[in-house]
PDB file of C-alpha atoms in Angstrom:
ATOM      1  CA  MET A  16       0.150   0.147  -0.039  1.00  0.00           C
ATOM      2  CA  THR A  17       1.440   3.296  -0.847  1.00  0.00           C
ATOM      3  CA  ARG A  18       1.706   6.157   1.667  1.00  0.00           C
ATOM      4  CA  TYR A  19      -1.522   7.668  -0.145  1.00  0.00           C
ATOM      5  CA  HIS A  20      -3.559   4.690   0.252  1.00  0.00           C
ATOM      6  CA  THR A  21      -2.666   4.131   3.985  1.00  0.00           C
ATOM      7  CA  ALA A  22      -3.415   7.974   4.866  1.00  0.00           C
ATOM      8  CA  PHE A  23      -6.685   7.507   2.814  1.00  0.00           C
ATOM      9  CA  ALA A  24      -7.728   4.177   4.666  1.00  0.00           C
ATOM     10  CA  PHE A  25      -6.695   5.724   7.934  1.00  0.00           C
ATOM     11  CA  ALA A  26      -8.897   8.837   6.965  1.00  0.00           C
ATOM     12  CA  ALA A  27     -12.199   6.533   6.140  1.00  0.00           C
ATOM     13  CA  ALA A  28     -11.726   4.615   9.530  1.00  0.00           C
ATOM     14  CA  ALA A  29     -11.668   7.738  11.641  1.00  0.00           C
ATOM     15  CA  SER A  30     -14.389   9.255   9.408  1.00  0.00           C
ATOM     16  CA  LEU A  31     -16.364   5.886  10.150  1.00  0.00           C
ATOM     17  CA  ALA A  32     -15.472   5.849  13.727  1.00  0.00           C
ATOM     18  CA  GLY A  33     -17.018   9.298  14.257  1.00  0.00           C
ATOM     19  CA  CYS A  34     -20.221   8.263  12.498  1.00  0.00           C
ATOM     20  CA  ALA A  35     -20.915   5.508  14.650  1.00  0.00           C
ATOM     21  CA  SER A  36     -20.226   7.823  17.989  1.00  0.00           C
ATOM     22  CA  HIS A  37     -22.776  10.276  16.436  1.00  0.00           C
ATOM     23  CA  TYR A  38     -25.128   7.356  15.236  1.00  0.00           C
ATOM     24  CA  ASP A  39     -25.130   5.993  19.126  1.00  0.00           C
ATOM     25  CA  ALA A  40     -26.088   9.325  20.371  1.00  0.00           C
ATOM     26  CA  ALA A  41     -29.252   9.884  17.748  1.00  0.00           C
ATOM     27  CA  PRO A  42     -32.691  10.406  19.183  1.00  0.00           C
ATOM     28  CA  ARG A  43     -34.463   7.137  19.561  1.00  0.00           C
ATOM     29  CA  THR A  44     -38.009   6.687  20.109  1.00  0.00           C
ATOM     30  CA  VAL A  45     -38.127   4.177  23.217  1.00  0.00           C
ATOM     31  CA  ALA A  46     -41.973   4.471  24.075  1.00  0.00           C
ATOM     32  CA  SER A  47     -45.050   5.583  22.711  1.00  0.00           C
ATOM     33  CA  SER A  48     -48.950   5.979  23.314  1.00  0.00           C
ATOM     34  CA  THR A  49     -52.234   6.187  21.068  1.00  0.00           C
ATOM     35  CA  ILE A  50     -54.565   9.189  23.176  1.00  0.00           C
ATOM     36  CA  ALA A  51     -58.200   8.395  22.521  1.00  0.00           C
ATOM     37  CA  ASN A  52     -61.214  10.541  23.651  1.00  0.00           C
ATOM     38  CA  ALA A  53     -64.175   9.296  26.283  1.00  0.00           C
ATOM     39  CA  ALA A  54     -65.837   7.856  22.880  1.00  0.00           C
ATOM     40  CA  GLY A  55     -62.707   5.869  22.195  1.00  0.00           C
ATOM     41  CA  MET A  56     -61.809   7.442  19.224  1.00  0.00           C
ATOM     42  CA  PRO A  57     -58.042   7.950  18.703  1.00  0.00           C
ATOM     43  CA  ILE A  58     -57.117  11.786  18.897  1.00  0.00           C
ATOM     44  CA  GLY A  59     -53.524  12.076  19.179  1.00  0.00           C
ATOM     45  CA  THR A  60     -50.247  10.244  20.145  1.00  0.00           C
ATOM     46  CA  ALA A  61     -47.441  10.574  22.542  1.00  0.00           C
ATOM     47  CA  GLN A  62     -43.970   9.738  21.485  1.00  0.00           C
ATOM     48  CA  PHE A  63     -41.226   9.114  24.205  1.00  0.00           C
ATOM     49  CA  VAL A  64     -37.642  10.063  22.561  1.00  0.00           C
ATOM     50  CA  ASP A  65     -34.080   9.221  24.532  1.00  0.00           C
ATOM     51  CA  THR A  66     -31.728  12.244  23.479  1.00  0.00           C
ATOM     52  CA  ALA A  67     -28.333  11.702  25.063  1.00  0.00           C
ATOM     53  CA  GLY A  68     -29.596  10.207  27.896  1.00  0.00           C
ATOM     54  CA  ARG A  69     -32.695  12.447  28.586  1.00  0.00           C
ATOM     55  CA  LEU A  70     -36.224  11.376  28.022  1.00  0.00           C
ATOM     56  CA  HIS A  71     -38.452  13.741  26.184  1.00  0.00           C
ATOM     57  CA  VAL A  72     -42.237  13.624  25.055  1.00  0.00           C
ATOM     58  CA  ASN A  73     -43.929  14.856  21.923  1.00  0.00           C
ATOM     59  CA  VAL A  74     -47.622  14.710  21.973  1.00  0.00           C
ATOM     60  CA  SER A  75     -49.947  15.534  19.187  1.00  0.00           C
ATOM     61  CA  VAL A  76     -53.438  15.716  19.426  1.00  0.00           C
ATOM     62  CA  THR A  77     -56.447  16.753  16.980  1.00  0.00           C
ATOM     63  CA  GLY A  78     -60.504  17.202  17.805  1.00  0.00           C
ATOM     64  CA  LEU A  79     -60.072  18.801  20.945  1.00  0.00           C
ATOM     65  CA  PRO A  80     -61.825  21.756  22.034  1.00  0.00           C
ATOM     66  CA  ALA A  81     -59.992  25.056  21.520  1.00  0.00           C
ATOM     67  CA  GLY A  82     -58.329  26.668  24.402  1.00  0.00           C
ATOM     68  CA  THR A  83     -55.516  25.478  26.862  1.00  0.00           C
ATOM     69  CA  HIS A  84     -55.308  22.123  28.234  1.00  0.00           C
ATOM     70  CA  ALA A  85     -53.117  20.351  30.843  1.00  0.00           C
ATOM     71  CA  VAL A  86     -51.269  17.528  29.820  1.00  0.00           C
ATOM     72  CA  HIS A  87     -49.898  15.074  32.727  1.00  0.00           C
ATOM     73  CA  LEU A  88     -48.382  11.394  32.991  1.00  0.00           C
ATOM     74  CA  HIS A  89     -50.495   9.451  35.578  1.00  0.00           C
ATOM     75  CA  GLN A  90     -49.356   6.746  37.720  1.00  0.00           C
ATOM     76  CA  ILE A  91     -51.429   3.815  36.564  1.00  0.00           C
ATOM     77  CA  GLY A  92     -51.530   2.472  32.936  1.00  0.00           C
ATOM     78  CA  ARG A  93     -55.262   2.323  32.321  1.00  0.00           C
ATOM     79  CA  CYS A  94     -57.703   4.498  30.617  1.00  0.00           C
ATOM     80  CA  GLN A  95     -61.309   3.289  31.169  1.00  0.00           C
ATOM     81  CA  ALA A  96     -63.730   5.827  29.892  1.00  0.00           C
ATOM     82  CA  PRO A  97     -65.371   8.204  30.234  1.00  0.00           C
ATOM     83  CA  ASP A  98     -63.654   9.946  32.947  1.00  0.00           C
ATOM     84  CA  PHE A  99     -60.239   8.187  33.075  1.00  0.00           C
ATOM     85  CA  THR A 100     -60.038   8.175  37.031  1.00  0.00           C
ATOM     86  CA  SER A 101     -58.521   4.715  36.238  1.00  0.00           C
ATOM     87  CA  ALA A 102     -55.225   6.283  35.675  1.00  0.00           C
ATOM     88  CA  GLY A 103     -54.929   7.498  39.061  1.00  0.00           C
ATOM     89  CA  GLY A 104     -53.063  10.265  40.356  1.00  0.00           C
ATOM     90  CA  HIS A 105     -49.949  11.773  38.611  1.00  0.00           C
ATOM     91  CA  LEU A 106     -47.042  10.080  38.079  1.00  0.00           C
ATOM     92  CA  ASN A 107     -44.964  11.399  41.407  1.00  0.00           C
ATOM     93  CA  PRO A 108     -42.149   8.664  42.730  1.00  0.00           C
ATOM     94  CA  ALA A 109     -40.597  11.690  44.486  1.00  0.00           C
ATOM     95  CA  GLY A 110     -43.423  12.707  46.491  1.00  0.00           C
ATOM     96  CA  ASN A 111     -42.819  16.457  45.284  1.00  0.00           C
ATOM     97  CA  THR A 112     -45.936  18.813  45.151  1.00  0.00           C
ATOM     98  CA  HIS A 113     -47.658  19.846  42.070  1.00  0.00           C
ATOM     99  CA  GLY A 114     -46.350  22.180  39.237  1.00  0.00           C
ATOM    100  CA  THR A 115     -43.296  23.969  37.789  1.00  0.00           C
ATOM    101  CA  LEU A 116     -43.777  26.613  40.240  1.00  0.00           C
ATOM    102  CA  SER A 117     -43.735  24.459  42.963  1.00  0.00           C
ATOM    103  CA  PRO A 118     -40.769  25.326  45.384  1.00  0.00           C
ATOM    104  CA  THR A 119     -39.890  21.842  46.398  1.00  0.00           C
ATOM    105  CA  GLY A 120     -39.885  20.459  42.586  1.00  0.00           C
ATOM    106  CA  GLN A 121     -42.759  19.200  40.274  1.00  0.00           C
ATOM    107  CA  HIS A 122     -44.100  15.897  39.726  1.00  0.00           C
ATOM    108  CA  LEU A 123     -42.423  13.848  37.278  1.00  0.00           C
ATOM    109  CA  GLY A 124     -45.751  13.513  35.413  1.00  0.00           C
ATOM    110  CA  ASP A 125     -46.136  17.370  35.078  1.00  0.00           C
ATOM    111  CA  LEU A 126     -45.809  18.499  31.533  1.00  0.00           C
ATOM    112  CA  PRO A 127     -46.652  21.674  29.820  1.00  0.00           C
ATOM    113  CA  ASN A 128     -50.235  23.162  28.620  1.00  0.00           C
ATOM    114  CA  ILE A 129     -51.020  22.232  25.192  1.00  0.00           C
ATOM    115  CA  GLU A 130     -52.667  24.980  23.406  1.00  0.00           C
ATOM    116  CA  ILE A 131     -55.462  23.739  20.979  1.00  0.00           C
ATOM    117  CA  GLY A 132     -56.057  26.319  18.348  1.00  0.00           C
ATOM    118  CA  ALA A 133     -58.975  27.001  16.093  1.00  0.00           C
ATOM    119  CA  SER A 134     -58.348  24.066  14.013  1.00  0.00           C
ATOM    120  CA  ARG A 135     -58.785  22.099  16.883  1.00  0.00           C
ATOM    121  CA  THR A 136     -55.010  20.647  17.153  1.00  0.00           C
ATOM    122  CA  GLY A 137     -51.789  21.080  19.102  1.00  0.00           C
ATOM    123  CA  SER A 138     -48.863  19.655  20.194  1.00  0.00           C
ATOM    124  CA  VAL A 139     -46.408  20.179  23.101  1.00  0.00           C
ATOM    125  CA  THR A 140     -42.718  18.779  23.656  1.00  0.00           C
ATOM    126  CA  ALA A 141     -41.364  18.730  27.198  1.00  0.00           C
ATOM    127  CA  GLU A 142     -38.176  16.968  28.682  1.00  0.00           C
ATOM    128  CA  LEU A 143     -38.602  14.951  31.585  1.00  0.00           C
ATOM    129  CA  GLY A 144     -37.271  15.774  34.695  1.00  0.00           C
ATOM    130  CA  ALA A 145     -35.379  12.710  35.110  1.00  0.00           C
ATOM    131  CA  ALA A 146     -32.295  10.908  33.191  1.00  0.00           C
ATOM    132  CA  SER A 147     -33.956   8.406  30.644  1.00  0.00           C
ATOM    133  CA  THR A 148     -32.909   5.255  32.598  1.00  0.00           C
ATOM    134  CA  GLN A 149     -34.698   6.469  35.753  1.00  0.00           C
ATOM    135  CA  ALA A 150     -37.919   8.152  34.068  1.00  0.00           C
ATOM    136  CA  LEU A 151     -38.385   4.694  32.150  1.00  0.00           C
ATOM    137  CA  ALA A 152     -37.719   2.445  35.239  1.00  0.00           C
ATOM    138  CA  HIS A 153     -40.879   5.065  36.651  1.00  0.00           C
ATOM    139  CA  LEU A 154     -43.031   4.705  33.511  1.00  0.00           C
ATOM    140  CA  PHE A 155     -42.939   0.754  33.256  1.00  0.00           C
ATOM    141  CA  ASP A 156     -43.310   0.034  36.819  1.00  0.00           C
ATOM    142  CA  ASP A 157     -45.774  -3.017  37.901  1.00  0.00           C
ATOM    143  CA  ASP A 158     -48.720  -0.852  36.884  1.00  0.00           C
ATOM    144  CA  GLY A 159     -47.558   1.340  33.923  1.00  0.00           C
ATOM    145  CA  THR A 160     -48.263   4.923  33.154  1.00  0.00           C
ATOM    146  CA  ALA A 161     -50.999   6.653  31.164  1.00  0.00           C
ATOM    147  CA  ILE A 162     -50.750  10.235  29.568  1.00  0.00           C
ATOM    148  CA  VAL A 163     -53.997  12.445  30.127  1.00  0.00           C
ATOM    149  CA  VAL A 164     -55.456  15.479  28.859  1.00  0.00           C
ATOM    150  CA  HIS A 165     -57.317  17.332  30.805  1.00  0.00           C
ATOM    151  CA  ALA A 166     -60.324  19.963  30.225  1.00  0.00           C
ATOM    152  CA  GLN A 167     -58.686  23.087  31.527  1.00  0.00           C
ATOM    153  CA  ALA A 168     -55.152  24.692  32.045  1.00  0.00           C
ATOM    154  CA  ASP A 169     -52.894  23.805  34.448  1.00  0.00           C
ATOM    155  CA  ASP A 170     -52.011  26.500  36.706  1.00  0.00           C
ATOM    156  CA  TYR A 171     -48.534  24.965  37.729  1.00  0.00           C
ATOM    157  CA  ARG A 172     -48.773  25.334  41.531  1.00  0.00           C
ATOM    158  CA  THR A 173     -52.143  23.913  42.923  1.00  0.00           C
ATOM    159  CA  ASP A 174     -51.130  20.541  44.681  1.00  0.00           C
ATOM    160  CA  PRO A 175     -51.944  17.845  43.625  1.00  0.00           C
ATOM    161  CA  THR A 176     -53.629  18.642  40.171  1.00  0.00           C
ATOM    162  CA  GLY A 177     -53.357  21.994  39.010  1.00  0.00           C
ATOM    163  CA  ASN A 178     -56.528  22.923  38.994  1.00  0.00           C
ATOM    164  CA  ALA A 179     -56.948  21.441  35.601  1.00  0.00           C
ATOM    165  CA  GLY A 180     -60.390  20.280  35.570  1.00  0.00           C
ATOM    166  CA  GLY A 181     -61.641  16.913  34.176  1.00  0.00           C
ATOM    167  CA  ARG A 182     -60.063  13.957  32.346  1.00  0.00           C
ATOM    168  CA  ILE A 183     -60.991  14.197  28.603  1.00  0.00           C
ATOM    169  CA  ALA A 184     -58.271  11.794  26.676  1.00  0.00           C
ATOM    170  CA  CYS A 185     -56.108   9.101  27.950  1.00  0.00           C
ATOM    171  CA  GLY A 186     -53.588   6.871  26.530  1.00  0.00           C
ATOM    172  CA  VAL A 187     -51.601   3.979  28.088  1.00  0.00           C
ATOM    173  CA  VAL A 188     -47.638   4.257  27.437  1.00  0.00           C
ATOM    174  CA  GLY A 189     -46.421   1.483  25.658  1.00  0.00           C
ATOM    175  CA  ARG A 190     -42.369   0.428  25.448  1.00  0.00           C
ATOM    176  CA  LEU A 191     -41.064  -0.150  22.204  1.00  0.00           C
ATOM    177  CA  SER A 192     -38.829  -3.064  21.242  1.00  0.00           C
ATOM    178  CA  GLY A 193     -35.269  -2.661  20.031  1.00  0.00           C
TER     179      GLY A 193
END
């Protein structure tokens, strides 16, 4: 092999090694949910994405009343219509008070409000407040987790629910293989 070919082979190997480490850090969808309304009709999805060791959730919904609606992760992976109380309270493994404005820290299940426009659609993305491995362990404990959309906005401070009103849509979070 000539010196040129050796240098080229070394550069190619280094480039490929760089691609491999970049690929390993690529965002990866690890869980998802189909969100349904009280009539059982699918109205949206939630995708849970591991990005560099942090878990994010991307929620997209359609067909909801215009306005601001709370979105929370709930402690039981069960969505029995019409009121979805089967999902239990907010996912709160650390026993914190509710809301991003809470001085003691929020529930793991506290997510930002979603804005539903005149088109009756909306989306929101949030980072869960824990490392991916820790958040996934809580999501997939013995009784699972649900994602719930509420009738009203979350005020981000009232414990334990944020004055978010009734539950109008729900989806069980499921782990994706791979």
